């Protein structure tokens, strides 16, 4: 159990049956008054933040949240299936949770999973991935603007903007946090 | 007159929300009040000191367990006079520093404009939208969330006339016995000073200290012995007023610091 005075940024607590991470914490104490612990925390299931005030003897249950390495296996039509490479245990992740991330997934890709009561509630992709360009029209000749780009479709179906010199079959590095092209790794 | 009084005490003054740090040989003072008031009772008319104070478990961007306090008392005086002292003191510092205003974020707090003075009752109506709450937690929670952050912008603000239950060491207001002659000073939302017309009725003072002892017991705080030395001295205590000002916070304001750590050497 935590007391309000133990709370700090990054601590995960359970509140009304849901896990929260503390994102901001302020101790205040008016004049001759009692200590007030003002906490901003993010619901790890919904992503919504809330603000609450507590007194020093309020108690909190730590949330049963842990992190583990997972390997992406396959999409079964409803869920994305990941495997713990140490125990070979499979975890199904709801498609909604992967909405913005699914186009970066490649078989056996290693990701960071967040586990809450034995359920994966969040998946963090590696910051950089390397992928093959499946389709991209050749750059228009004579276009010499230095930052000119063209659309390209990756092997996973991901669509991003790439520089004109990138060709089909090239392998490029992409920043998964911004969805931006970073560099060409190899050419066909 | 400048005085120096002990930092270590066997008989700290009990307060329901302030915990002293206990040492092998007694307690560290949470305020020099416990020794300065007896000096007044012995006949010293006007006294001040700058001293370290210690309050257990107070950590934050505005709090440290060890901090520096300026505390002063005037015999035969009241809290209105202390407000004047506070204005003069801060304006004097500003003049020495050649500063007209304190800059905080996008705001400028003009130290030479007329300072604002609002009562607790006005502040709750204006910033919380209702009258002063009865519940202690609600009072403090709304104070820190809705009221304090709004005080002392444009010009410094005195917050005055607290419910008497929050003024165990203060005299009651003459117009309303349910209020105490106590003020706090705010600049840019930062609480800087606390002052009051002191309670000089020694029997009432003893009773209030016993009540604070009981509240401490309810709050599961460490027991203190009754401060008999202090209470005995209070039998000759004159009508007086006293104030305390957090010097670290004052330095924060003049140096535009957001965290008390920035103005400490270690």
PDB file of C-alpha atoms in Angstrom, chain B residues 90-266:
ATOM      1  CA  UNK B  90       8.885  44.285   0.821  1.00  0.00           C
ATOM      2  CA  UNK B  91       8.907  47.756  -0.732  1.00  0.00           C
ATOM      3  CA  UNK B  92      12.218  48.464   1.017  1.00  0.00           C
ATOM      4  CA  UNK B  93      13.750  45.325  -0.497  1.00  0.00           C
ATOM      5  CA  UNK B  94      12.357  46.274  -3.900  1.00  0.00           C
ATOM      6  CA  UNK B  95      13.914  49.748  -3.632  1.00  0.00           C
ATOM      7  CA  UNK B  96      17.303  48.311  -2.685  1.00  0.00           C
ATOM      8  CA  UNK B  97      17.050  45.974  -5.679  1.00  0.00           C
ATOM      9  CA  UNK B  98      15.844  48.847  -7.843  1.00  0.00           C
ATOM     10  CA  UNK B  99      12.705  46.886  -8.737  1.00  0.00           C
ATOM     11  CA  UNK B 100       9.194  48.212  -9.179  1.00  0.00           C
ATOM     12  CA  UNK B 101       7.420  44.928  -9.779  1.00  0.00           C
ATOM     13  CA  UNK B 102       7.795  41.190  -9.436  1.00  0.00           C
ATOM     14  CA  UNK B 103       7.664  39.364 -12.736  1.00  0.00           C
ATOM     15  CA  UNK B 104       5.934  36.023 -12.765  1.00  0.00           C
ATOM     16  CA  UNK B 105       5.096  34.273 -16.015  1.00  0.00           C
ATOM     17  CA  UNK B 106       3.377  36.904 -18.126  1.00  0.00           C
ATOM     18  CA  UNK B 107       2.322  38.961 -15.119  1.00  0.00           C
ATOM     19  CA  UNK B 108       3.836  41.865 -13.296  1.00  0.00           C
ATOM     20  CA  UNK B 109       2.941  42.361  -9.670  1.00  0.00           C
ATOM     21  CA  UNK B 110       3.321  46.044  -8.886  1.00  0.00           C
ATOM     22  CA  UNK B 111       4.681  46.326  -5.349  1.00  0.00           C
ATOM     23  CA  UNK B 112       4.018  50.063  -5.188  1.00  0.00           C
ATOM     24  CA  UNK B 113       0.337  49.931  -6.164  1.00  0.00           C
ATOM     25  CA  UNK B 114      -2.222  49.778  -3.332  1.00  0.00           C
ATOM     26  CA  UNK B 115      -2.145  46.223  -1.977  1.00  0.00           C
ATOM     27  CA  UNK B 116      -5.380  44.269  -2.069  1.00  0.00           C
ATOM     28  CA  UNK B 117      -7.061  43.035   1.111  1.00  0.00           C
ATOM     29  CA  UNK B 118      -9.804  40.385   0.861  1.00  0.00           C
ATOM     30  CA  UNK B 119     -11.492  38.490   3.646  1.00  0.00           C
ATOM     31  CA  UNK B 120     -11.722  34.708   3.696  1.00  0.00           C
ATOM     32  CA  UNK B 121     -15.485  35.072   3.266  1.00  0.00           C
ATOM     33  CA  UNK B 122     -15.080  37.226   0.129  1.00  0.00           C
ATOM     34  CA  UNK B 123     -12.414  34.897  -1.284  1.00  0.00           C
ATOM     35  CA  UNK B 124     -14.583  31.741  -1.049  1.00  0.00           C
ATOM     36  CA  UNK B 125     -17.583  33.515  -2.565  1.00  0.00           C
ATOM     37  CA  UNK B 126     -15.500  34.942  -5.382  1.00  0.00           C
ATOM     38  CA  UNK B 127     -13.238  31.996  -6.278  1.00  0.00           C
ATOM     39  CA  UNK B 128     -15.092  28.913  -4.992  1.00  0.00           C
ATOM     40  CA  UNK B 129     -18.588  30.244  -5.692  1.00  0.00           C
ATOM     41  CA  UNK B 130     -19.996  29.542  -2.244  1.00  0.00           C
ATOM     42  CA  UNK B 131     -19.637  30.508   1.385  1.00  0.00           C
ATOM     43  CA  UNK B 132     -16.762  29.320   3.586  1.00  0.00           C
ATOM     44  CA  UNK B 133     -17.087  25.520   3.891  1.00  0.00           C
ATOM     45  CA  UNK B 134     -17.510  23.950   7.339  1.00  0.00           C
ATOM     46  CA  UNK B 135     -15.508  20.845   6.510  1.00  0.00           C
ATOM     47  CA  UNK B 136     -11.766  21.191   7.219  1.00  0.00           C
ATOM     48  CA  UNK B 137     -10.614  19.160   4.225  1.00  0.00           C
ATOM     49  CA  UNK B 138     -12.880  21.051   1.850  1.00  0.00           C
ATOM     50  CA  UNK B 139     -11.637  24.340   3.307  1.00  0.00           C
ATOM     51  CA  UNK B 140      -7.985  23.431   2.737  1.00  0.00           C
ATOM     52  CA  UNK B 141      -8.493  21.655  -0.587  1.00  0.00           C
ATOM     53  CA  UNK B 142     -10.395  24.564  -2.113  1.00  0.00           C
ATOM     54  CA  UNK B 143      -7.943  26.994  -0.565  1.00  0.00           C
ATOM     55  CA  UNK B 144      -5.016  25.401  -2.416  1.00  0.00           C
ATOM     56  CA  UNK B 145      -6.883  24.614  -5.650  1.00  0.00           C
ATOM     57  CA  UNK B 146      -9.310  27.507  -6.185  1.00  0.00           C
ATOM     58  CA  UNK B 147      -8.247  30.405  -4.013  1.00  0.00           C
ATOM     59  CA  UNK B 148      -4.473  30.608  -3.495  1.00  0.00           C
ATOM     60  CA  UNK B 149      -3.606  30.322  -7.225  1.00  0.00           C
ATOM     61  CA  UNK B 150      -5.764  33.423  -7.877  1.00  0.00           C
ATOM     62  CA  UNK B 151      -4.318  35.639  -5.172  1.00  0.00           C
ATOM     63  CA  UNK B 152      -1.664  38.320  -5.509  1.00  0.00           C
ATOM     64  CA  UNK B 153      -1.575  38.931  -9.240  1.00  0.00           C
ATOM     65  CA  UNK B 154      -1.231  42.547 -10.427  1.00  0.00           C
ATOM     66  CA  UNK B 155      -0.633  43.513  -6.813  1.00  0.00           C
ATOM     67  CA  UNK B 156       0.054  41.670  -3.539  1.00  0.00           C
ATOM     68  CA  UNK B 157      -3.012  40.400  -1.668  1.00  0.00           C
ATOM     69  CA  UNK B 158      -3.717  40.019   2.024  1.00  0.00           C
ATOM     70  CA  UNK B 159      -6.213  37.300   2.885  1.00  0.00           C
ATOM     71  CA  UNK B 160      -7.786  38.212   6.216  1.00  0.00           C
ATOM     72  CA  UNK B 161     -10.131  37.171   9.018  1.00  0.00           C
ATOM     73  CA  UNK B 162     -10.029  33.381   9.189  1.00  0.00           C
ATOM     74  CA  UNK B 163     -12.656  31.265  10.938  1.00  0.00           C
ATOM     75  CA  UNK B 164     -11.648  31.308  14.603  1.00  0.00           C
ATOM     76  CA  UNK B 165     -11.106  27.511  14.658  1.00  0.00           C
ATOM     77  CA  UNK B 166      -8.103  28.060  12.379  1.00  0.00           C
ATOM     78  CA  UNK B 167      -6.673  30.736  14.681  1.00  0.00           C
ATOM     79  CA  UNK B 168      -5.796  29.026  17.969  1.00  0.00           C
ATOM     80  CA  UNK B 169      -3.185  31.701  18.774  1.00  0.00           C
ATOM     81  CA  UNK B 170      -5.110  34.756  17.537  1.00  0.00           C
ATOM     82  CA  UNK B 171      -7.482  37.272  19.073  1.00  0.00           C
ATOM     83  CA  UNK B 172     -11.052  37.253  17.744  1.00  0.00           C
ATOM     84  CA  UNK B 173     -12.290  40.060  15.508  1.00  0.00           C
ATOM     85  CA  UNK B 174     -14.159  42.691  17.483  1.00  0.00           C
ATOM     86  CA  UNK B 175     -17.011  42.811  14.979  1.00  0.00           C
ATOM     87  CA  UNK B 176     -17.435  39.027  14.756  1.00  0.00           C
ATOM     88  CA  UNK B 177     -16.231  36.639  17.458  1.00  0.00           C
ATOM     89  CA  UNK B 178     -16.334  33.728  15.005  1.00  0.00           C
ATOM     90  CA  UNK B 179     -13.425  35.197  13.063  1.00  0.00           C
ATOM     91  CA  UNK B 180      -9.809  35.593  14.100  1.00  0.00           C
ATOM     92  CA  UNK B 181      -7.613  38.647  13.503  1.00  0.00           C
ATOM     93  CA  UNK B 182      -5.261  36.696  11.260  1.00  0.00           C
ATOM     94  CA  UNK B 183      -3.920  37.338   7.763  1.00  0.00           C
ATOM     95  CA  UNK B 184      -1.831  35.655   5.143  1.00  0.00           C
ATOM     96  CA  UNK B 185       0.032  37.481   2.396  1.00  0.00           C
ATOM     97  CA  UNK B 186       0.042  36.196  -1.192  1.00  0.00           C
ATOM     98  CA  UNK B 187       2.154  37.342  -4.107  1.00  0.00           C
ATOM     99  CA  UNK B 188       1.675  35.586  -7.450  1.00  0.00           C
ATOM    100  CA  UNK B 189      -0.232  32.759  -5.758  1.00  0.00           C
ATOM    101  CA  UNK B 190       2.614  32.130  -3.336  1.00  0.00           C
ATOM    102  CA  UNK B 191       1.830  32.294   0.369  1.00  0.00           C
ATOM    103  CA  UNK B 192       4.511  34.459   1.866  1.00  0.00           C
ATOM    104  CA  UNK B 193       3.598  35.541   5.379  1.00  0.00           C
ATOM    105  CA  UNK B 194       1.178  34.855   8.202  1.00  0.00           C
ATOM    106  CA  UNK B 195       0.350  37.266  10.972  1.00  0.00           C
ATOM    107  CA  UNK B 196      -2.180  37.888  13.677  1.00  0.00           C
ATOM    108  CA  UNK B 197      -3.220  39.923  16.626  1.00  0.00           C
ATOM    109  CA  UNK B 198      -2.071  37.560  19.346  1.00  0.00           C
ATOM    110  CA  UNK B 199      -4.403  36.014  21.844  1.00  0.00           C
ATOM    111  CA  UNK B 200      -3.412  37.569  25.181  1.00  0.00           C
ATOM    112  CA  UNK B 201      -6.012  35.844  27.349  1.00  0.00           C
ATOM    113  CA  UNK B 202      -3.829  33.160  28.960  1.00  0.00           C
ATOM    114  CA  UNK B 203      -6.714  30.982  30.108  1.00  0.00           C
ATOM    115  CA  UNK B 204      -8.159  30.897  26.591  1.00  0.00           C
ATOM    116  CA  UNK B 205      -4.668  30.238  25.256  1.00  0.00           C
ATOM    117  CA  UNK B 206      -4.273  27.187  27.500  1.00  0.00           C
ATOM    118  CA  UNK B 207      -7.655  25.888  26.409  1.00  0.00           C
ATOM    119  CA  UNK B 208      -6.808  26.329  22.714  1.00  0.00           C
ATOM    120  CA  UNK B 209      -3.513  24.516  23.145  1.00  0.00           C
ATOM    121  CA  UNK B 210      -5.316  21.614  24.790  1.00  0.00           C
ATOM    122  CA  UNK B 211      -7.726  21.517  21.838  1.00  0.00           C
ATOM    123  CA  UNK B 212      -4.784  21.442  19.414  1.00  0.00           C
ATOM    124  CA  UNK B 213      -3.294  18.561  21.451  1.00  0.00           C
ATOM    125  CA  UNK B 214      -6.566  16.643  21.010  1.00  0.00           C
ATOM    126  CA  UNK B 215      -6.681  17.366  17.284  1.00  0.00           C
ATOM    127  CA  UNK B 216      -3.109  16.096  16.994  1.00  0.00           C
ATOM    128  CA  UNK B 217      -4.103  12.886  18.759  1.00  0.00           C
ATOM    129  CA  UNK B 218      -7.040  12.457  16.339  1.00  0.00           C
ATOM    130  CA  UNK B 219      -4.657  12.995  13.416  1.00  0.00           C
ATOM    131  CA  UNK B 220      -2.383  10.283  14.892  1.00  0.00           C
ATOM    132  CA  UNK B 221       0.504  12.727  15.279  1.00  0.00           C
ATOM    133  CA  UNK B 222       3.306  12.296  17.804  1.00  0.00           C
ATOM    134  CA  UNK B 223       2.423  13.350  21.359  1.00  0.00           C
ATOM    135  CA  UNK B 224       4.047  16.469  22.841  1.00  0.00           C
ATOM    136  CA  UNK B 225       4.227  17.390  26.501  1.00  0.00           C
ATOM    137  CA  UNK B 226       2.016  20.384  27.368  1.00  0.00           C
ATOM    138  CA  UNK B 227       4.150  23.544  26.861  1.00  0.00           C
ATOM    139  CA  UNK B 228       4.002  24.570  30.516  1.00  0.00           C
ATOM    140  CA  UNK B 229       6.970  26.963  30.305  1.00  0.00           C
ATOM    141  CA  UNK B 230       5.283  28.822  27.468  1.00  0.00           C
ATOM    142  CA  UNK B 231       1.870  28.811  29.109  1.00  0.00           C
ATOM    143  CA  UNK B 232       3.295  30.150  32.369  1.00  0.00           C
ATOM    144  CA  UNK B 233       4.992  33.006  30.504  1.00  0.00           C
ATOM    145  CA  UNK B 234       1.718  33.817  28.758  1.00  0.00           C
ATOM    146  CA  UNK B 235       0.228  34.897  32.096  1.00  0.00           C
ATOM    147  CA  UNK B 236       2.045  38.234  31.714  1.00  0.00           C
ATOM    148  CA  UNK B 237       1.772  38.466  27.931  1.00  0.00           C
ATOM    149  CA  UNK B 238       0.832  41.985  26.760  1.00  0.00           C
ATOM    150  CA  UNK B 239      -1.618  42.802  23.967  1.00  0.00           C
ATOM    151  CA  UNK B 240       0.580  42.166  20.930  1.00  0.00           C
ATOM    152  CA  UNK B 241       0.780  41.132  17.320  1.00  0.00           C
ATOM    153  CA  UNK B 242       3.187  38.821  15.523  1.00  0.00           C
ATOM    154  CA  UNK B 243       3.992  37.766  11.981  1.00  0.00           C
ATOM    155  CA  UNK B 244       6.217  35.282  10.192  1.00  0.00           C
ATOM    156  CA  UNK B 245       7.533  35.531   6.650  1.00  0.00           C
ATOM    157  CA  UNK B 246       9.145  32.724   4.651  1.00  0.00           C
ATOM    158  CA  UNK B 247      12.442  34.135   3.454  1.00  0.00           C
ATOM    159  CA  UNK B 248      13.192  31.367   0.954  1.00  0.00           C
ATOM    160  CA  UNK B 249       9.899  32.118  -0.771  1.00  0.00           C
ATOM    161  CA  UNK B 250      10.596  35.847  -0.762  1.00  0.00           C
ATOM    162  CA  UNK B 251      13.907  35.135  -2.523  1.00  0.00           C
ATOM    163  CA  UNK B 252      12.017  32.908  -4.981  1.00  0.00           C
ATOM    164  CA  UNK B 253       9.799  35.837  -5.934  1.00  0.00           C
ATOM    165  CA  UNK B 254      12.599  38.359  -6.413  1.00  0.00           C
ATOM    166  CA  UNK B 255      14.680  35.836  -8.394  1.00  0.00           C
ATOM    167  CA  UNK B 256      11.742  34.544 -10.492  1.00  0.00           C
ATOM    168  CA  UNK B 257      12.255  30.983  -9.272  1.00  0.00           C
ATOM    169  CA  UNK B 258       9.479  28.402  -9.512  1.00  0.00           C
ATOM    170  CA  UNK B 259      11.076  25.896  -7.167  1.00  0.00           C
ATOM    171  CA  UNK B 260      12.367  26.534  -3.665  1.00  0.00           C
ATOM    172  CA  UNK B 261      15.320  24.273  -4.487  1.00  0.00           C
ATOM    173  CA  UNK B 262      16.568  26.941  -6.908  1.00  0.00           C
ATOM    174  CA  UNK B 263      17.194  29.405  -4.070  1.00  0.00           C
ATOM    175  CA  UNK B 264      18.901  26.978  -1.686  1.00  0.00           C
ATOM    176  CA  UNK B 265      22.628  26.328  -1.692  1.00  0.00           C
ATOM    177  CA  UNK B 266      22.281  22.583  -1.110  1.00  0.00           C
TER     178      UNK B 266
END
